[in-house]
Amino acid sequence: MKFSIYRFDPDKDSKAYMQDYELDDARLNPGMMLLDALLLLKTQDESLSFRRSCQEGVCGSDAMNINGRNGLACITRLSELKQPVAIRPLPGMPVIRDLVVDLEQFYRQYRNATPYLINEDPVPEVERLQSPQQREQLDGLYECILCACCSTACPSFWWNPDKFLGPAALLQSWRFLADSRDQATEQRLSNLEGPFRLFRCHTIMNCVEVCPKGLNPTHAIGRIKELMVKRSL
Amino acid sequence: MEKRSFDTLIIGAGGGGLRAALQLAQAEARVAVVSKVFPTRSHTVAAQGGVNAALANVLPDNWHWHMFDTVKGSDYLGDQDAIEYMCRAAPRAVYELEHFGVPFSRLDTGKIYQRAFGGQSRDFGGDQAVRTCAAADRTGHAILHSLYQQNIRARTHFFDEYFAIELLQNQAGYFLGAVAMNIASGEPLLIEAKTTILATGGVGQLFRTNTNALVNTGDGMAMALRAGIPLQDMEFFQFHPTGVAGKGMLITEGARGEGGYLLNGDGERFMERYAPNAKDLASRDVVSRAIATEVREGRGVGANRDHVLLKLDHLGADIVSKRLPGIRDMVRTFLHIDPADTPIPVYPTAHYTMGGIPTDRHGQVVVPVQQGAEEPVPGLYAVGECACVSVHGANRLGGNSLLDILVFGRAAANHVIEHLKQQRYHQPIPADALEPALQRLARWNRQGKGESIAGLRAQLTKTMEDHCGVFRNEEVLQEGQNAVLALRERLREATIDDHSQVFNTARIEAMELENLMDVALATVSSALARRESRGAHSRIDYPERDDQQWLRHSLFNLDPMKMDYKPVRMQPLTVDSFPPKKRTY
């Protein structure tokens, strides 16, 4: 099986290049994921650098651009990929080395979304109550693994990564706005005002297209916009 | 070398490290968390089924019953003071999480959803308890993200993607921080601290097939060993009954808690023979042995009769989607089947390290001093899977690992806060204290051609799987110990080709393999020494539990290599001791 992989080591390369790799078909088996192939390639060339950990799509380490589409290597089936498989780092982010990108901008926007529950009532001795229906509002939101597939597929985020929060952070904004236990609606909405932080979303929907967990940031952004409109009336 | 200075250094950003960090940051201690991965990528994120606490939201319950189940589950090797402490603290630990924002599933009453899990009873061994608090089957993810979020709020200082090289100590044995390497730049960093908390997790990567993340390489355990601290009870390694056969992904015990059960090649619900009362919800060691026995005796499933089936289809698609959505996704992705229609092929898979760095119930690392009583090691703490408190003894109950990290992460931080009041200034770091770290860093700059890291790692994990699995005996373990010793020697001559300073994962993997080798040696040596069967340690040549000789904790020392032992703490804090009894489910 043939691969073409983005290589760049600032310690020795003056510019990035694509390197061809080949895996003996005898080492492949049906059901293998792209990460399995990358781990095999790394035994042939230990300098090939990428992040990985859980191997089952919950830690969010191995996001990369696979044949032009962002995804997690560990849950992308090899058998579904056209050859040579072109693998590049997530687009729009500074490359540290090979497939490893600097995600600081992405994490900063996550932190800017005030991603924690705010409730100023006295702390009860037991749990705060929440009905199953109220809890259901958080399904499709809390499962985000911060892999950055969505934000780095978003043209609005490419152009304004310092001003537009991006789909991942906005999904988190809605996750807390939608939580019946949270009391900071006003503060959260004020924090999203202005032409950029929220409103740079032009519903291109690349985020929905690529999310490996099947989440829908565009829908979440739409719900926040609705709240903004209601609030301004 | 660049130097930074904090009150407390925490190595590891899973649930244990983050819970400790939050407590410290809220107490306005200056706390630094060093992690080789971004915090939410730590392995706590993969925990599925839930966290035990006797909230009694579904059925009557109390902490004392939980304590009994944990002591029995540990095959009486757990320390009963620590177990009482943990079970009493459990409800508060879970309520705190709820207040931090964890999106627990809910009952119609609006209270936290609880499910049945293995080895848990009401009224000291009576009917099944319902004690495991869950956020669908993504409880670890929900907890880890919430803890990280609360740490953002508390402005904890994070060093993301820094790899800890070696701990620092002075002549008097006081621990002073650590040297870590910035993975992105390759630059070393000296982090000076009045107290250091190890929270580096377990070592599932010892075994070829395992449920663990690739980062679970026992880094903290190995650093402790090399700093002269023994490892406790390392022979007790948990094989989870339901890893996906041949692949290793975890299928939560919650699948059986929700009503799933196991079938052998004859279509028989075989757990009825091994555990007539608890059946599929017996303790993990019992279920894993039963599966391995069915397969050994020719009653497996498949062309090679090498696994059994976990049946969920009778639960209906609605329950499977609602209570086990992550499992459904994962099985569809990796096996191309829908567990709501088709049973899942499963086999016992290396999962959890019961042993670890010996601590007391305050998280202080404790070692026997000159054959005398245990004494705390000044400045050093350990929490979570890398530690051995010991609340899990010879076999951990499902749902007690998330509880362990929360309760002891918090307890260790509280003890550190008291300690910091007395320890106002940093102690000087002697120049020679840096030497082991510098040597370790320089070692992988060596040029030339040697064996590959990947090759040696594959041989190590195969050796551990073949020689230190579910069933063990003297001969196989002795071969295993010899093989690990030989591989460890060969690693000294291995080299890497990649000498770049930038995000050099080849160098990280080489250092992780060094850590794995040291912990492998501890595991196989402790298993070889213990001539009885208890909990997860099953010796075919010594099939019975032997309380006369072996109701004691093992301690493995690396240099010089030797076994040592210490008594089990049978006396709880306030209640009567649970004396060892025959263990049936």
PDB file of N, CA and C in Angstrom, chain A residues 74-116:
ATOM      1  N   CYS A  74      -6.867   6.871  13.899  1.00  0.00           N
ATOM      2  CA  CYS A  74      -7.162   5.602  14.591  1.00  0.00           C
ATOM      3  C   CYS A  74      -8.549   5.063  14.279  1.00  0.00           C
ATOM      4  N   ILE A  75      -9.447   5.888  13.738  1.00  0.00           N
ATOM      5  CA  ILE A  75     -10.760   5.348  13.374  1.00  0.00           C
ATOM      6  C   ILE A  75     -11.063   5.557  11.886  1.00  0.00           C
ATOM      7  N   THR A  76      -9.994   5.729  11.103  1.00  0.00           N
ATOM      8  CA  THR A  76     -10.147   5.817   9.647  1.00  0.00           C
ATOM      9  C   THR A  76      -9.688   4.497   9.032  1.00  0.00           C
ATOM     10  N   ARG A  77     -10.622   3.805   8.380  1.00  0.00           N
ATOM     11  CA  ARG A  77     -10.289   2.492   7.823  1.00  0.00           C
ATOM     12  C   ARG A  77      -9.384   2.621   6.613  1.00  0.00           C
ATOM     13  N   LEU A  78      -8.309   1.836   6.618  1.00  0.00           N
ATOM     14  CA  LEU A  78      -7.373   1.839   5.488  1.00  0.00           C
ATOM     15  C   LEU A  78      -8.076   1.452   4.202  1.00  0.00           C
ATOM     16  N   SER A  79      -8.977   0.481   4.308  1.00  0.00           N
ATOM     17  CA  SER A  79      -9.603  -0.071   3.098  1.00  0.00           C
ATOM     18  C   SER A  79     -10.449   0.966   2.362  1.00  0.00           C
ATOM     19  N   GLU A  80     -10.804   2.056   3.061  1.00  0.00           N
ATOM     20  CA  GLU A  80     -11.644   3.059   2.420  1.00  0.00           C
ATOM     21  C   GLU A  80     -10.840   4.205   1.806  1.00  0.00           C
ATOM     22  N   LEU A  81      -9.515   4.100   1.848  1.00  0.00           N
ATOM     23  CA  LEU A  81      -8.690   5.218   1.390  1.00  0.00           C
ATOM     24  C   LEU A  81      -8.115   4.956   0.007  1.00  0.00           C
ATOM     25  N   LYS A  82      -8.171   5.982  -0.823  1.00  0.00           N
ATOM     26  CA  LYS A  82      -7.609   5.905  -2.172  1.00  0.00           C
ATOM     27  C   LYS A  82      -6.090   6.033  -2.080  1.00  0.00           C
ATOM     28  N   GLN A  83      -5.386   5.279  -2.917  1.00  0.00           N
ATOM     29  CA  GLN A  83      -3.921   5.316  -2.890  1.00  0.00           C
ATOM     30  C   GLN A  83      -3.368   6.204  -3.995  1.00  0.00           C
ATOM     31  N   PRO A  84      -2.173   6.759  -3.801  1.00  0.00           N
ATOM     32  CA  PRO A  84      -1.439   6.778  -2.536  1.00  0.00           C
ATOM     33  C   PRO A  84      -2.162   7.658  -1.521  1.00  0.00           C
ATOM     34  N   VAL A  85      -2.176   7.213  -0.270  1.00  0.00           N
ATOM     35  CA  VAL A  85      -2.873   7.971   0.763  1.00  0.00           C
ATOM     36  C   VAL A  85      -2.040   9.216   1.090  1.00  0.00           C
ATOM     37  N   ALA A  86      -2.619  10.389   0.822  1.00  0.00           N
ATOM     38  CA  ALA A  86      -1.895  11.639   1.088  1.00  0.00           C
ATOM     39  C   ALA A  86      -2.206  12.094   2.518  1.00  0.00           C
ATOM     40  N   ILE A  87      -1.174  12.199   3.333  1.00  0.00           N
ATOM     41  CA  ILE A  87      -1.384  12.568   4.732  1.00  0.00           C
ATOM     42  C   ILE A  87      -0.619  13.853   5.029  1.00  0.00           C
ATOM     43  N   ARG A  88      -1.362  14.851   5.484  1.00  0.00           N
ATOM     44  CA  ARG A  88      -0.775  16.147   5.795  1.00  0.00           C
ATOM     45  C   ARG A  88      -1.176  16.551   7.202  1.00  0.00           C
ATOM     46  N   PRO A  89      -0.450  17.509   7.798  1.00  0.00           N
ATOM     47  CA  PRO A  89      -0.872  18.011   9.103  1.00  0.00           C
ATOM     48  C   PRO A  89      -2.192  18.773   8.977  1.00  0.00           C
ATOM     49  N   LEU A  90      -2.877  18.976  10.094  1.00  0.00           N
ATOM     50  CA  LEU A  90      -4.111  19.760  10.083  1.00  0.00           C
ATOM     51  C   LEU A  90      -3.836  21.106   9.432  1.00  0.00           C
ATOM     52  N   PRO A  91      -4.706  21.544   8.519  1.00  0.00           N
ATOM     53  CA  PRO A  91      -4.427  22.780   7.772  1.00  0.00           C
ATOM     54  C   PRO A  91      -4.539  24.046   8.628  1.00  0.00           C
ATOM     55  N   GLY A  92      -3.757  25.038   8.247  1.00  0.00           N
ATOM     56  CA  GLY A  92      -3.890  26.359   8.852  1.00  0.00           C
ATOM     57  C   GLY A  92      -3.169  26.551  10.168  1.00  0.00           C
ATOM     58  N   MET A  93      -2.555  25.508  10.699  1.00  0.00           N
ATOM     59  CA  MET A  93      -1.852  25.611  11.982  1.00  0.00           C
ATOM     60  C   MET A  93      -0.344  25.595  11.730  1.00  0.00           C
ATOM     61  N   PRO A  94       0.428  26.269  12.583  1.00  0.00           N
ATOM     62  CA  PRO A  94       1.876  26.176  12.422  1.00  0.00           C
ATOM     63  C   PRO A  94       2.342  24.734  12.631  1.00  0.00           C
ATOM     64  N   VAL A  95       3.221  24.256  11.745  1.00  0.00           N
ATOM     65  CA  VAL A  95       3.719  22.880  11.874  1.00  0.00           C
ATOM     66  C   VAL A  95       4.931  22.870  12.797  1.00  0.00           C
ATOM     67  N   ILE A  96       4.918  21.993  13.790  1.00  0.00           N
ATOM     68  CA  ILE A  96       6.095  21.812  14.645  1.00  0.00           C
ATOM     69  C   ILE A  96       7.051  20.857  13.949  1.00  0.00           C
ATOM     70  N   ARG A  97       6.518  19.728  13.544  1.00  0.00           N
ATOM     71  CA  ARG A  97       7.314  18.743  12.808  1.00  0.00           C
ATOM     72  C   ARG A  97       6.370  17.727  12.157  1.00  0.00           C
ATOM     73  N   ASP A  98       6.628  17.379  10.926  1.00  0.00           N
ATOM     74  CA  ASP A  98       5.841  16.362  10.211  1.00  0.00           C
ATOM     75  C   ASP A  98       4.331  16.596  10.404  1.00  0.00           C
ATOM     76  N   LEU A  99       3.662  15.626  11.052  1.00  0.00           N
ATOM     77  CA  LEU A  99       2.208  15.733  11.203  1.00  0.00           C
ATOM     78  C   LEU A  99       1.802  16.395  12.522  1.00  0.00           C
ATOM     79  N   VAL A 100       2.785  16.901  13.253  1.00  0.00           N
ATOM     80  CA  VAL A 100       2.524  17.515  14.562  1.00  0.00           C
ATOM     81  C   VAL A 100       2.380  19.017  14.387  1.00  0.00           C
ATOM     82  N   VAL A 101       1.180  19.538  14.725  1.00  0.00           N
ATOM     83  CA  VAL A 101       0.969  20.986  14.602  1.00  0.00           C
ATOM     84  C   VAL A 101       0.898  21.633  15.981  1.00  0.00           C
ATOM     85  N   ASP A 102       1.138  22.938  15.988  1.00  0.00           N
ATOM     86  CA  ASP A 102       1.043  23.717  17.223  1.00  0.00           C
ATOM     87  C   ASP A 102      -0.426  24.112  17.413  1.00  0.00           C
ATOM     88  N   LEU A 103      -1.047  23.591  18.455  1.00  0.00           N
ATOM     89  CA  LEU A 103      -2.491  23.813  18.674  1.00  0.00           C
ATOM     90  C   LEU A 103      -2.771  24.934  19.680  1.00  0.00           C
ATOM     91  N   GLU A 104      -1.749  25.718  20.043  1.00  0.00           N
ATOM     92  CA  GLU A 104      -1.949  26.710  21.106  1.00  0.00           C
ATOM     93  C   GLU A 104      -3.107  27.671  20.786  1.00  0.00           C
ATOM     94  N   GLN A 105      -3.177  28.110  19.534  1.00  0.00           N
ATOM     95  CA  GLN A 105      -4.257  29.030  19.147  1.00  0.00           C
ATOM     96  C   GLN A 105      -5.639  28.389  19.360  1.00  0.00           C
ATOM     97  N   PHE A 106      -5.717  27.135  19.007  1.00  0.00           N
ATOM     98  CA  PHE A 106      -6.963  26.379  19.179  1.00  0.00           C
ATOM     99  C   PHE A 106      -7.325  26.261  20.664  1.00  0.00           C
ATOM    100  N   TYR A 107      -6.341  25.934  21.496  1.00  0.00           N
ATOM    101  CA  TYR A 107      -6.596  25.792  22.936  1.00  0.00           C
ATOM    102  C   TYR A 107      -6.946  27.148  23.559  1.00  0.00           C
ATOM    103  N   ARG A 108      -6.292  28.203  23.077  1.00  0.00           N
ATOM    104  CA  ARG A 108      -6.575  29.526  23.633  1.00  0.00           C
ATOM    105  C   ARG A 108      -8.042  29.903  23.380  1.00  0.00           C
ATOM    106  N   GLN A 109      -8.528  29.603  22.185  1.00  0.00           N
ATOM    107  CA  GLN A 109      -9.927  29.925  21.892  1.00  0.00           C
ATOM    108  C   GLN A 109     -10.874  29.061  22.721  1.00  0.00           C
ATOM    109  N   TYR A 110     -10.480  27.836  22.988  1.00  0.00           N
ATOM    110  CA  TYR A 110     -11.263  26.983  23.899  1.00  0.00           C
ATOM    111  C   TYR A 110     -11.352  27.659  25.267  1.00  0.00           C
ATOM    112  N   ARG A 111     -10.207  28.113  25.788  1.00  0.00           N
ATOM    113  CA  ARG A 111     -10.218  28.774  27.103  1.00  0.00           C
ATOM    114  C   ARG A 111     -11.048  30.057  27.063  1.00  0.00           C
ATOM    115  N   ASN A 112     -11.027  30.746  25.917  1.00  0.00           N
ATOM    116  CA  ASN A 112     -11.808  31.987  25.783  1.00  0.00           C
ATOM    117  C   ASN A 112     -13.318  31.738  25.827  1.00  0.00           C
ATOM    118  N   ALA A 113     -13.731  30.505  25.635  1.00  0.00           N
ATOM    119  CA  ALA A 113     -15.166  30.197  25.639  1.00  0.00           C
ATOM    120  C   ALA A 113     -15.698  29.971  27.057  1.00  0.00           C
ATOM    121  N   THR A 114     -14.890  30.276  28.083  1.00  0.00           N
ATOM    122  CA  THR A 114     -15.288  30.026  29.479  1.00  0.00           C
ATOM    123  C   THR A 114     -15.852  28.608  29.626  1.00  0.00           C
ATOM    124  N   PRO A 115     -15.014  27.606  29.369  1.00  0.00           N
ATOM    125  CA  PRO A 115     -15.541  26.239  29.267  1.00  0.00           C
ATOM    126  C   PRO A 115     -15.677  25.552  30.626  1.00  0.00           C
ATOM    127  N   TYR A 116     -16.439  26.154  31.525  1.00  0.00           N
ATOM    128  CA  TYR A 116     -16.699  25.476  32.803  1.00  0.00           C
ATOM    129  C   TYR A 116     -18.040  25.950  33.347  1.00  0.00           C
TER     130      TYR A 116
END
